[in-house]
CSV table of C-alpha atoms in Angstrom, one decimal:
chain,number,residue,atom,x,y,z
A,268,MET,CA,-10.2,-11.2,23.7
A,269,ILE,CA,-7.7,-8.1,25.0
A,270,PHE,CA,-6.2,-6.4,22.1
A,271,LYS,CA,-2.9,-3.5,22.9
A,272,VAL,CA,-1.5,-1.6,20.8
A,273,ILE,CA,2.0,-0.3,21.3
A,274,GLY,CA,2.5,3.3,19.9
A,275,ALA,CA,0.9,5.2,17.8
A,276,GLY,CA,3.2,6.6,16.0
A,277,LEU,CA,1.5,5.3,11.3
A,278,ALA,CA,2.5,1.7,12.1
A,279,GLY,CA,0.3,1.5,15.7
A,280,VAL,CA,-2.2,3.7,14.2
A,281,GLU,CA,-2.7,1.5,11.9
A,282,ALA,CA,-2.9,-1.5,13.6
A,283,ALA,CA,-4.9,-0.1,16.5
A,284,TRP,CA,-8.1,1.1,13.8
A,285,GLN,CA,-7.5,-1.8,11.3
A,286,ILE,CA,-8.4,-4.0,15.1
A,287,ALA,CA,-10.8,-0.6,15.7
A,288,GLN,CA,-13.2,-1.2,12.0
A,289,ARG,CA,-13.6,-4.7,12.7
A,290,GLY,CA,-15.8,-4.7,16.2
A,291,TYR,CA,-13.3,-4.7,18.2
A,292,LYS,CA,-11.4,-2.8,21.6
A,293,VAL,CA,-8.2,-2.3,21.0
A,294,LYS,CA,-5.9,-0.2,24.3
A,295,LEU,CA,-3.9,2.0,22.5
A,296,PHE,CA,-0.7,2.7,24.1
A,297,GLU,CA,2.0,5.7,23.8
A,298,GLN,CA,4.1,7.9,26.4
A,299,LYS,CA,4.2,10.6,24.2
A,300,PRO,CA,3.5,13.6,26.0
A,301,VAL,CA,4.6,12.0,29.4
A,302,LYS,CA,8.2,10.9,28.2
A,303,LYS,CA,9.3,12.0,24.3
A,304,SER,CA,12.6,10.9,21.8
A,305,PRO,CA,14.5,14.1,20.6
A,306,ALA,CA,13.6,13.8,18.3
A,307,HIS,CA,9.8,13.8,18.3
A,308,LYS,CA,8.8,17.6,19.2
A,309,SER,CA,5.4,17.1,17.9
A,310,ASP,CA,2.2,15.2,21.0
A,311,ASN,CA,0.3,14.2,17.8
A,312,PHE,CA,0.6,11.1,16.8
A,313,ALA,CA,1.5,9.4,12.8
A,314,GLU,CA,4.8,12.3,13.5
A,315,LEU,CA,7.5,12.2,10.7
A,316,VAL,CA,10.8,13.0,11.5
A,317,CYS,CA,13.6,12.8,9.3
A,318,SER,CA,11.3,14.2,6.0
A,319,ASN,CA,7.9,15.1,4.5
A,320,SER,CA,7.5,13.5,1.5
A,321,LEU,CA,6.3,9.6,1.2
A,322,LYS,CA,7.5,9.0,-2.1
A,323,ALA,CA,5.7,9.2,-5.4
A,324,SER,CA,2.4,9.0,-6.2
A,325,ARG,CA,1.7,7.5,-9.7
A,326,LEU,CA,0.3,3.6,-9.6
A,327,ASP,CA,3.0,3.4,-11.9
A,328,SER,CA,6.0,3.8,-9.1
A,329,ALA,CA,7.4,0.9,-6.2
A,330,ALA,CA,6.1,4.3,-3.7
A,331,GLY,CA,2.1,4.7,-6.0
A,332,LEU,CA,1.9,1.1,-5.8
A,333,LEU,CA,1.8,0.5,-2.0
A,334,LYS,CA,-0.5,3.5,-1.4
A,335,GLU,CA,-3.2,1.9,-3.3
A,336,GLU,CA,-2.3,-1.4,-1.8
A,337,MET,CA,-2.8,-0.2,1.4
A,338,ALA,CA,-5.7,2.3,0.5
A,339,MET,CA,-7.0,-0.9,-0.7
A,340,LEU,CA,-7.0,-2.6,2.5
A,341,GLY,CA,-8.6,0.2,5.0
A,342,SER,CA,-5.6,2.3,5.8
A,343,LEU,CA,-5.8,4.9,7.6
A,344,THR,CA,-2.9,7.1,6.9
A,345,VAL,CA,-3.5,7.7,3.0
A,346,PRO,CA,-6.3,9.6,2.3
A,347,ALA,CA,-4.8,11.5,5.6
A,348,ALA,CA,-1.8,11.6,3.6
A,349,ARG,CA,-4.8,12.9,0.3
A,350,GLU,CA,-5.7,15.1,2.3
A,351,CYS,CA,-3.5,17.5,4.0
A,352,ALA,CA,-0.9,17.0,0.8
A,353,VAL,CA,1.6,20.0,-0.5
A,354,ALA,CA,2.5,20.2,-4.0
A,355,ALA,CA,5.5,18.3,-4.6
A,356,GLY,CA,5.5,17.1,-8.5
A,357,GLY,CA,5.2,13.9,-9.0
A,358,ALA,CA,5.3,12.7,-5.0
A,359,LEU,CA,3.0,13.3,-2.2
A,360,ALA,CA,4.3,15.1,0.4
A,361,VAL,CA,2.3,16.5,3.5
A,362,ASP,CA,1.7,19.2,6.0
A,363,ARG,CA,2.9,17.6,8.4
A,364,ASP,CA,1.5,19.4,11.7
A,365,VAL,CA,-2.4,19.3,9.6
A,366,PHE,CA,-1.5,14.7,8.9
A,367,SER,CA,-1.0,14.1,12.8
A,368,LYS,CA,-3.8,16.3,13.8
A,369,ILE,CA,-6.3,14.4,11.8
A,370,ILE,CA,-4.5,11.0,12.2
A,371,THR,CA,-5.6,11.5,16.3
A,372,GLU,CA,-8.5,13.2,15.7
A,373,LYS,CA,-10.2,10.0,13.5
A,374,ILE,CA,-7.7,7.9,16.2
A,375,LYS,CA,-9.3,9.7,19.6
A,376,SER,CA,-12.8,9.4,17.8
A,377,HIS,CA,-13.1,6.4,17.4
A,378,ASN,CA,-15.9,4.8,19.3
A,379,ASN,CA,-13.5,1.8,20.2
A,380,ILE,CA,-9.1,2.5,20.4
A,381,GLU,CA,-8.5,4.1,24.2
A,382,VAL,CA,-6.3,6.2,24.5
A,383,ILE,CA,-3.9,5.8,27.3
A,384,CYS,CA,-1.1,7.6,27.6
A,385,GLU,CA,1.6,7.0,29.3
A,386,GLU,CA,5.0,4.8,28.5
A,387,VAL,CA,4.5,1.1,28.6
A,388,LYS,CA,7.7,-0.7,29.4
A,389,GLU,CA,7.4,-4.5,29.6
A,390,ILE,CA,5.4,-6.9,27.6
A,391,GLN,CA,2.9,-9.3,28.8
A,392,ILE,CA,3.0,-12.2,27.5
A,393,SER,CA,-1.7,-14.2,27.9
A,394,ASP,CA,-3.7,-16.5,26.7
A,395,ASN,CA,-6.8,-13.6,26.8
A,396,GLU,CA,-4.0,-11.1,25.8
A,397,ILE,CA,-2.7,-10.4,22.1
A,398,THR,CA,-0.1,-7.0,21.1
A,399,VAL,CA,1.0,-4.9,18.5
A,400,VAL,CA,4.6,-4.2,19.7
A,401,ALA,CA,4.5,-0.6,17.2
A,402,THR,CA,7.3,0.8,19.0
A,403,GLY,CA,9.1,2.2,16.5
A,404,PRO,CA,13.2,2.6,15.7
A,405,LEU,CA,13.8,4.9,17.9
A,406,THR,CA,12.9,2.1,21.2
A,407,ASP,CA,15.2,2.7,24.0
A,408,GLY,CA,15.7,2.2,27.9
A,409,GLU,CA,12.4,-0.7,29.4
A,410,MET,CA,10.6,-1.9,26.0
A,411,SER,CA,13.8,-1.4,24.5
A,412,ASN,CA,15.2,-4.3,26.9
A,413,ALA,CA,11.7,-6.3,27.2
A,414,ILE,CA,12.5,-6.5,23.5
A,415,LYS,CA,15.8,-8.0,23.8
A,416,ASN,CA,14.1,-10.5,26.5
A,417,LEU,CA,11.9,-11.4,24.3
A,418,CYS,CA,13.9,-12.0,20.3
A,419,GLY,CA,17.2,-11.5,21.9
A,420,ASP,CA,19.7,-9.3,20.6
A,421,TYR,CA,18.2,-6.5,17.5
A,422,LEU,CA,20.0,-5.0,15.2
A,423,SER,CA,20.5,-0.8,14.5
A,424,PHE,CA,21.9,1.8,11.9
A,425,TYR,CA,21.8,5.6,12.3
A,426,ASP,CA,19.6,7.7,10.3
A,427,ALA,CA,19.7,10.9,9.8
A,428,ALA,CA,16.8,14.2,9.0
A,429,ALA,CA,17.2,17.1,6.8
A,430,PRO,CA,17.7,20.6,7.1
A,431,ILE,CA,14.9,22.7,6.9
A,432,VAL,CA,14.7,26.9,6.5
A,433,THR,CA,12.6,29.5,5.7
A,434,ALA,CA,11.1,30.4,2.0
A,435,ASP,CA,11.7,33.9,1.8
A,436,SER,CA,15.2,33.8,2.8
A,437,VAL,CA,16.4,32.0,-0.4
A,438,ASN,CA,17.7,33.6,-3.2
A,439,MET,CA,15.1,33.3,-6.4
A,440,HIS,CA,17.4,36.0,-8.3
A,441,ILE,CA,19.9,32.4,-8.4
A,442,ALA,CA,17.4,29.3,-7.3
A,443,PHE,CA,14.3,29.3,-9.7
A,444,GLY,CA,11.5,27.5,-8.4
A,445,ALA,CA,10.6,23.6,-10.8
A,446,SER,CA,10.1,20.2,-10.4
A,447,ARG,CA,11.9,18.0,-12.7
A,448,TYR,CA,11.0,17.3,-15.9
A,449,ASP,CA,8.1,20.0,-16.1
A,450,ARG,CA,6.3,17.3,-13.2
A,451,GLY,CA,4.4,19.6,-11.4
A,452,GLY,CA,4.4,23.0,-10.8
A,453,GLU,CA,6.8,25.7,-10.9
A,454,ASP,CA,6.7,26.2,-6.9
A,455,ASP,CA,6.4,22.3,-6.2
A,456,TYR,CA,10.3,22.8,-5.8
A,457,ILE,CA,13.0,25.6,-5.5
A,458,ASN,CA,16.3,24.4,-7.2
A,459,CYS,CA,19.6,25.7,-6.7
A,460,PRO,CA,22.1,26.0,-9.3
A,461,PHE,CA,26.2,25.4,-9.1
A,462,SER,CA,28.3,25.3,-11.5
A,463,LYS,CA,32.1,24.0,-11.5
A,464,ALA,CA,33.6,26.0,-9.6
A,465,GLU,CA,30.9,26.5,-6.9
A,466,TYR,CA,30.1,22.1,-6.9
A,467,GLU,CA,33.8,21.8,-6.0
A,468,ARG,CA,34.1,25.1,-3.6
A,469,PHE,CA,31.5,22.9,-1.8
A,470,ILE,CA,31.8,19.9,-2.3
A,471,ASN,CA,35.6,20.5,-0.5
A,472,GLU,CA,34.2,21.7,2.8
A,473,LEU,CA,31.3,19.3,3.3
A,474,VAL,CA,33.9,16.8,3.4
A,475,ASN,CA,36.3,19.0,5.6
A,476,ALA,CA,33.7,19.4,8.3
A,477,GLU,CA,33.4,18.5,11.4
A,478,SER,CA,30.6,16.2,12.0
A,479,ALA,CA,28.8,15.9,15.7
A,480,VAL,CA,29.8,12.3,15.6
A,481,LEU,CA,33.4,11.6,16.5
A,482,HIS,CA,32.8,7.6,15.7
A,483,ASP,CA,31.6,5.7,12.6
A,484,PHE,CA,28.0,4.6,12.0
A,485,ASP,CA,26.1,2.6,9.6
A,486,VAL,CA,23.7,3.4,7.6
A,487,TYR,CA,20.5,2.8,5.9
A,488,GLU,CA,22.3,4.2,1.9
A,489,GLY,CA,18.3,5.7,1.7
A,490,CYS,CA,19.2,8.3,4.6
A,491,MET,CA,22.6,8.9,3.3
A,492,PRO,CA,23.9,11.7,5.0
A,493,ILE,CA,25.5,14.4,2.8
A,494,GLU,CA,28.7,14.4,4.1
A,495,LYS,CA,29.3,10.8,3.9
A,496,LEU,CA,28.1,10.9,0.5
A,497,ALA,CA,30.4,12.8,-0.8
A,498,LYS,CA,33.3,11.0,1.1
A,499,ARG,CA,32.7,8.8,-1.1
A,500,GLY,CA,33.6,10.9,-4.6
A,501,GLN,CA,33.7,14.3,-5.3
A,502,ASP,CA,30.8,13.9,-8.7
A,503,ALA,CA,29.1,11.2,-5.7
A,504,PRO,CA,26.0,14.2,-4.2
A,505,ARG,CA,26.2,14.4,-7.9
A,506,PHE,CA,24.9,11.5,-9.3
A,507,GLY,CA,22.9,11.8,-6.0
A,508,PRO,CA,20.8,13.8,-4.3
A,509,MET,CA,22.4,16.9,-6.5
A,510,LYS,CA,22.1,15.4,-9.2
A,511,PRO,CA,20.7,17.7,-12.6
A,512,VAL,CA,18.8,15.8,-15.3
A,513,GLY,CA,15.8,17.4,-15.7
A,514,LEU,CA,16.6,21.0,-15.3
A,515,VAL,CA,17.4,23.8,-16.7
A,516,ASN,CA,18.4,27.3,-15.2
A,517,PRO,CA,16.1,29.9,-16.2
A,518,ALA,CA,19.2,32.7,-16.0
A,519,THR,CA,21.5,30.2,-18.2
A,520,GLY,CA,19.1,28.3,-20.7
A,521,HIS,CA,21.7,25.6,-20.2
A,522,ARG,CA,21.1,23.0,-17.5
A,523,PRO,CA,23.9,23.5,-14.6
A,524,TRP,CA,25.8,21.5,-13.2
A,525,ALA,CA,24.7,20.2,-10.0
A,526,ALA,CA,21.6,21.5,-7.7
A,527,VAL,CA,20.4,21.2,-4.7
A,528,GLN,CA,16.5,20.8,-5.0
A,529,LEU,CA,14.0,22.0,-1.5
A,530,ARG,CA,10.6,21.0,-0.9
A,531,ARG,CA,7.3,22.4,1.0
A,532,GLU,CA,7.7,21.6,4.1
A,533,ASN,CA,4.0,22.5,4.6
A,534,SER,CA,1.4,23.3,2.8
A,535,ALA,CA,1.6,27.2,3.4
A,536,GLY,CA,5.3,26.6,1.3
A,537,THR,CA,6.4,29.1,4.5
A,538,MET,CA,9.3,26.9,5.4
A,539,PHE,CA,11.6,24.0,3.3
A,540,ASN,CA,13.1,20.9,2.9
A,541,ILE,CA,16.4,21.4,0.9
A,542,VAL,CA,15.7,16.9,-0.1
A,543,GLY,CA,18.2,14.6,0.4
A,544,PHE,CA,20.3,15.9,2.8
A,545,GLN,CA,20.0,14.1,5.9
A,546,THR,CA,23.2,15.2,8.2
A,547,ASN,CA,25.4,14.5,10.8
A,548,LEU,CA,27.0,18.1,11.1
A,549,LYS,CA,27.3,20.4,13.5
A,550,PHE,CA,24.4,22.3,13.8
A,551,GLY,CA,27.8,25.9,13.0
A,552,GLU,CA,28.9,23.7,10.4
A,553,GLN,CA,25.7,23.3,8.6
A,554,LYS,CA,24.8,26.5,9.3
A,555,ARG,CA,28.5,27.9,7.3
A,556,VAL,CA,28.5,25.1,4.8
A,557,PHE,CA,25.2,25.0,3.4
A,558,SER,CA,24.6,28.6,3.1
A,559,MET,CA,26.9,28.5,0.1
A,560,ILE,CA,24.9,26.7,-1.8
A,561,PRO,CA,23.7,28.9,-4.7
A,562,GLY,CA,20.4,31.4,-3.2
A,563,LEU,CA,21.1,30.2,0.0
A,564,GLU,CA,23.3,32.1,1.3
A,565,ASN,CA,21.0,34.1,4.0
A,566,ALA,CA,19.3,31.6,4.7
A,567,GLU,CA,17.2,31.1,7.5
A,568,PHE,CA,17.3,27.7,8.8
A,569,VAL,CA,14.3,26.4,10.9
A,570,ARG,CA,15.5,22.9,11.9
A,571,TYR,CA,18.8,22.0,11.6
A,572,GLY,CA,19.7,17.9,10.4
A,573,VAL,CA,20.3,15.7,13.7
A,574,MET,CA,21.0,12.0,13.2
A,575,HIS,CA,18.7,9.3,15.8
A,576,ARG,CA,19.6,5.4,16.3
A,577,ASN,CA,17.0,4.0,14.8
A,578,SER,CA,16.8,0.3,15.8
A,579,PHE,CA,15.7,-3.0,14.2
A,580,LEU,CA,14.8,-7.2,14.4
A,581,ASP,CA,16.5,-9.9,13.1
A,582,SER,CA,13.2,-10.7,11.3
A,583,PRO,CA,13.9,-13.9,9.3
A,584,ARG,CA,15.2,-15.0,12.4
A,585,LEU,CA,12.1,-14.1,15.0
A,586,LEU,CA,9.4,-13.5,12.5
A,587,ASN,CA,6.8,-14.8,10.6
A,588,LYS,CA,4.9,-14.0,8.1
A,589,ASN,CA,1.8,-12.2,9.4
A,590,PHE,CA,4.1,-10.9,11.6
A,591,SER,CA,4.2,-12.3,15.2
A,592,LEU,CA,7.5,-14.0,16.8
A,593,LYS,CA,7.7,-17.1,16.5
A,594,LYS,CA,8.5,-17.8,19.5
A,595,TYR,CA,5.2,-15.9,20.9
A,596,PRO,CA,2.9,-16.2,17.8
A,597,SER,CA,0.5,-13.1,20.2
A,598,VAL,CA,3.3,-11.1,20.2
A,599,PHE,CA,3.0,-8.6,16.5
A,600,PHE,CA,5.4,-6.2,15.9
A,601,ALA,CA,5.1,-3.8,13.2
A,602,GLY,CA,6.5,-0.7,11.7
A,603,GLN,CA,10.9,0.5,11.1
A,604,ILE,CA,11.7,-1.9,14.0
A,605,THR,CA,10.0,-4.8,11.6
A,606,GLY,CA,12.7,-4.1,8.8
A,607,VAL,CA,11.2,-1.7,5.7
A,608,GLU,CA,12.0,1.4,5.7
A,609,GLY,CA,10.1,3.9,4.5
A,610,TYR,CA,6.7,6.0,6.2
A,611,MET,CA,4.3,4.0,4.7
A,612,GLU,CA,5.7,0.7,4.5
A,613,SER,CA,6.0,0.9,8.0
A,614,ALA,CA,2.5,2.7,8.4
A,615,ALA,CA,1.3,-0.8,5.6
A,616,ALA,CA,3.7,-3.1,8.2
A,617,GLY,CA,0.8,-2.1,10.7
A,618,ILE,CA,-2.1,-2.4,8.6
A,619,MET,CA,-1.4,-6.2,8.8
A,620,ALA,CA,-0.4,-6.7,12.3
A,621,GLY,CA,-3.5,-5.5,13.2
A,622,ILE,CA,-5.5,-7.8,10.4
A,623,GLN,CA,-3.3,-10.8,11.4
A,624,ALA,CA,-3.6,-9.9,14.5
A,625,VAL,CA,-7.8,-10.2,14.6
A,626,ARG,CA,-7.1,-13.3,13.1
A,627,PHE,CA,-5.4,-15.0,15.2
A,628,ALA,CA,-8.3,-14.0,17.8
A,629,GLU,CA,-10.7,-15.1,15.9
A,630,ASN,CA,-8.6,-19.0,14.6
A,631,LYS,CA,-8.5,-17.8,11.4
A,632,PRO,CA,-5.6,-18.1,8.9
A,633,PHE,CA,-3.7,-15.6,8.0
A,634,LEU,CA,-3.9,-12.8,5.2
A,635,ASP,CA,-1.3,-14.4,3.4
A,636,LEU,CA,-1.1,-11.5,0.4
A,637,PRO,CA,0.4,-12.7,-2.6
A,638,GLN,CA,4.2,-12.1,-3.5
A,639,THR,CA,3.1,-10.2,-6.7
A,640,THR,CA,1.5,-7.8,-4.8
A,641,MET,CA,4.2,-4.6,-2.6
A,642,ILE,CA,3.2,-5.3,0.1
A,643,GLY,CA,2.7,-9.3,0.0
A,644,ALA,CA,6.6,-8.9,-1.6
A,645,LEU,CA,7.4,-6.9,1.6
A,646,SER,CA,5.7,-9.2,4.0
A,647,SER,CA,7.9,-12.1,2.3
A,648,TYR,CA,11.2,-10.7,2.5
A,649,ILE,CA,11.1,-9.5,6.6
A,650,CYS,CA,10.7,-13.2,6.4
A,651,ASP,CA,12.7,-14.3,4.8
A,652,ASP,CA,15.6,-16.6,6.4
A,653,THR,CA,18.0,-17.2,3.2
A,654,VAL,CA,18.2,-14.0,3.8
A,655,LYS,CA,22.1,-14.0,6.4
A,656,ASN,CA,22.4,-10.1,6.5
A,657,PHE,CA,19.2,-9.1,7.2
A,658,GLN,CA,18.9,-5.0,6.3
A,659,PRO,CA,16.1,-2.7,5.7
A,660,MET,CA,13.6,-2.6,2.5
A,661,GLY,CA,11.7,-0.5,1.0
A,662,ALA,CA,8.9,-0.4,-1.9
A,663,ASN,CA,11.1,-1.2,-4.6
A,664,PHE,CA,9.6,-3.3,-8.4
A,665,GLY,CA,12.8,-5.1,-7.7
A,666,ILE,CA,11.4,-7.4,-5.7
A,667,LEU,CA,9.0,-8.6,-7.1
A,668,PRO,CA,9.0,-11.9,-9.1
A,669,PRO,CA,8.7,-10.3,-13.4
A,670,ILE,CA,6.3,-10.2,-15.7
A,671,GLU,CA,6.8,-12.9,-18.3
A,672,PRO,CA,8.1,-12.5,-21.2
A,673,LYS,CA,9.7,-9.5,-20.0
A,674,ILE,CA,8.8,-6.4,-21.5
A,675,ARG,CA,12.2,-4.1,-21.8
A,676,ASP,CA,10.0,-0.5,-21.4
A,677,LYS,CA,10.2,0.1,-17.9
A,678,ARG,CA,7.6,2.8,-17.3
A,679,ALA,CA,5.1,-0.1,-19.3
A,680,ARG,CA,6.8,-2.9,-17.2
A,681,TYR,CA,6.3,-1.0,-13.9
A,682,ALA,CA,3.5,-0.2,-15.1
A,683,ALA,CA,2.6,-3.8,-15.8
A,684,LEU,CA,3.6,-5.3,-12.8
A,685,ALA,CA,1.4,-2.7,-11.3
A,686,GLU,CA,-1.7,-3.2,-12.4
A,687,ARG,CA,-0.7,-7.3,-11.8
A,688,ALA,CA,-0.2,-6.3,-8.0
A,689,VAL,CA,-3.9,-4.8,-8.3
A,690,ASN,CA,-5.7,-6.9,-9.6
A,691,ALA,CA,-4.1,-10.0,-7.1
A,692,LEU,CA,-5.1,-7.9,-4.4
A,693,LYS,CA,-8.3,-7.6,-5.7
A,694,GLU,CA,-8.8,-10.8,-5.5
A,695,VAL,CA,-7.4,-12.0,-2.8
A,696,ILE,CA,-9.6,-9.5,-0.2
A,697,ARG,CA,-13.6,-8.8,-2.5
């Protein structure tokens, strides 16, 4: 049996790793460096395009539970992320260049993985070939057409990336270092505090700034451009990415009216990204408007925010729970193109696609994870044909069956859900 994985993003490397670790030879196709999308800059695998944060690391958080389950299943990306983590309070954030380098080296040095750097333009259906398609949400061109030929039209939305500024250009006489509620070190985040008047002036300029794309677009809520959020209401950002809760401005001794947080972009702490400030504004407008943020009046922008098109399958109509096509069971899909949302969710889908591809080759029943696990619940969601208006889904406790009897304290409830999930997964994989 021939195993092929198309795409060496987070999902593709995890799928190839799972197949190779089970003793099978696998060909991993990656179009870089021959061809790159507008959002990709590096030649390395598993490139993080938007943020360098992999979300919360606590086990009693949905994101933390997801990573724990991935590690239990033999993840490649989770230990790599922990190896190159940068300070980020309670979150697992990485030096994205080191992260990609670690993964690329592990993939290229694996005896069972053959890396082929070329653009794949078609998906072959064969009795002696199993294919995992992990081309990502930026799939375009002939591969996009090949997927459409197999699946029909598939849905799309737009995603946005936040700007990055240099640390030494931030005015620390105004900004201050702190994590919310003092979780983490003072240098994990830089906080830019707003007075009420400063906030209102900023929001006015933000909603009237010129966007790079004039027509409207659909966007997943988790990646809402800051200017679009602001147009929903003047206080919308203040209850979103600009919320001041858990922060005290040492200059005043009080909580600011609003705050923008900057999170470490690299381990050296020389670059910070503007948290939650995904944007579609023109570059000149980004410089003008974001320089109104207190402490960023002289900010040096290493990268401006950009927009790019994301595509995903209408998975409930197309995919089985094991991530294979209903029409062609030897073809598996993995990653964000399946409708999971987020870096680690994408990688988790790659783990599952790789495991299921091997089980298909061995004529074994697919690995059916309990819905009480985060990965099991996400797998169930993407194939749930009762979902009519299918939209991307990230890890969250809302997709898990509730604990009975109900635990009123949220933190205790989440801890119980996480403990139940871990124990359920242990029973399956022991």
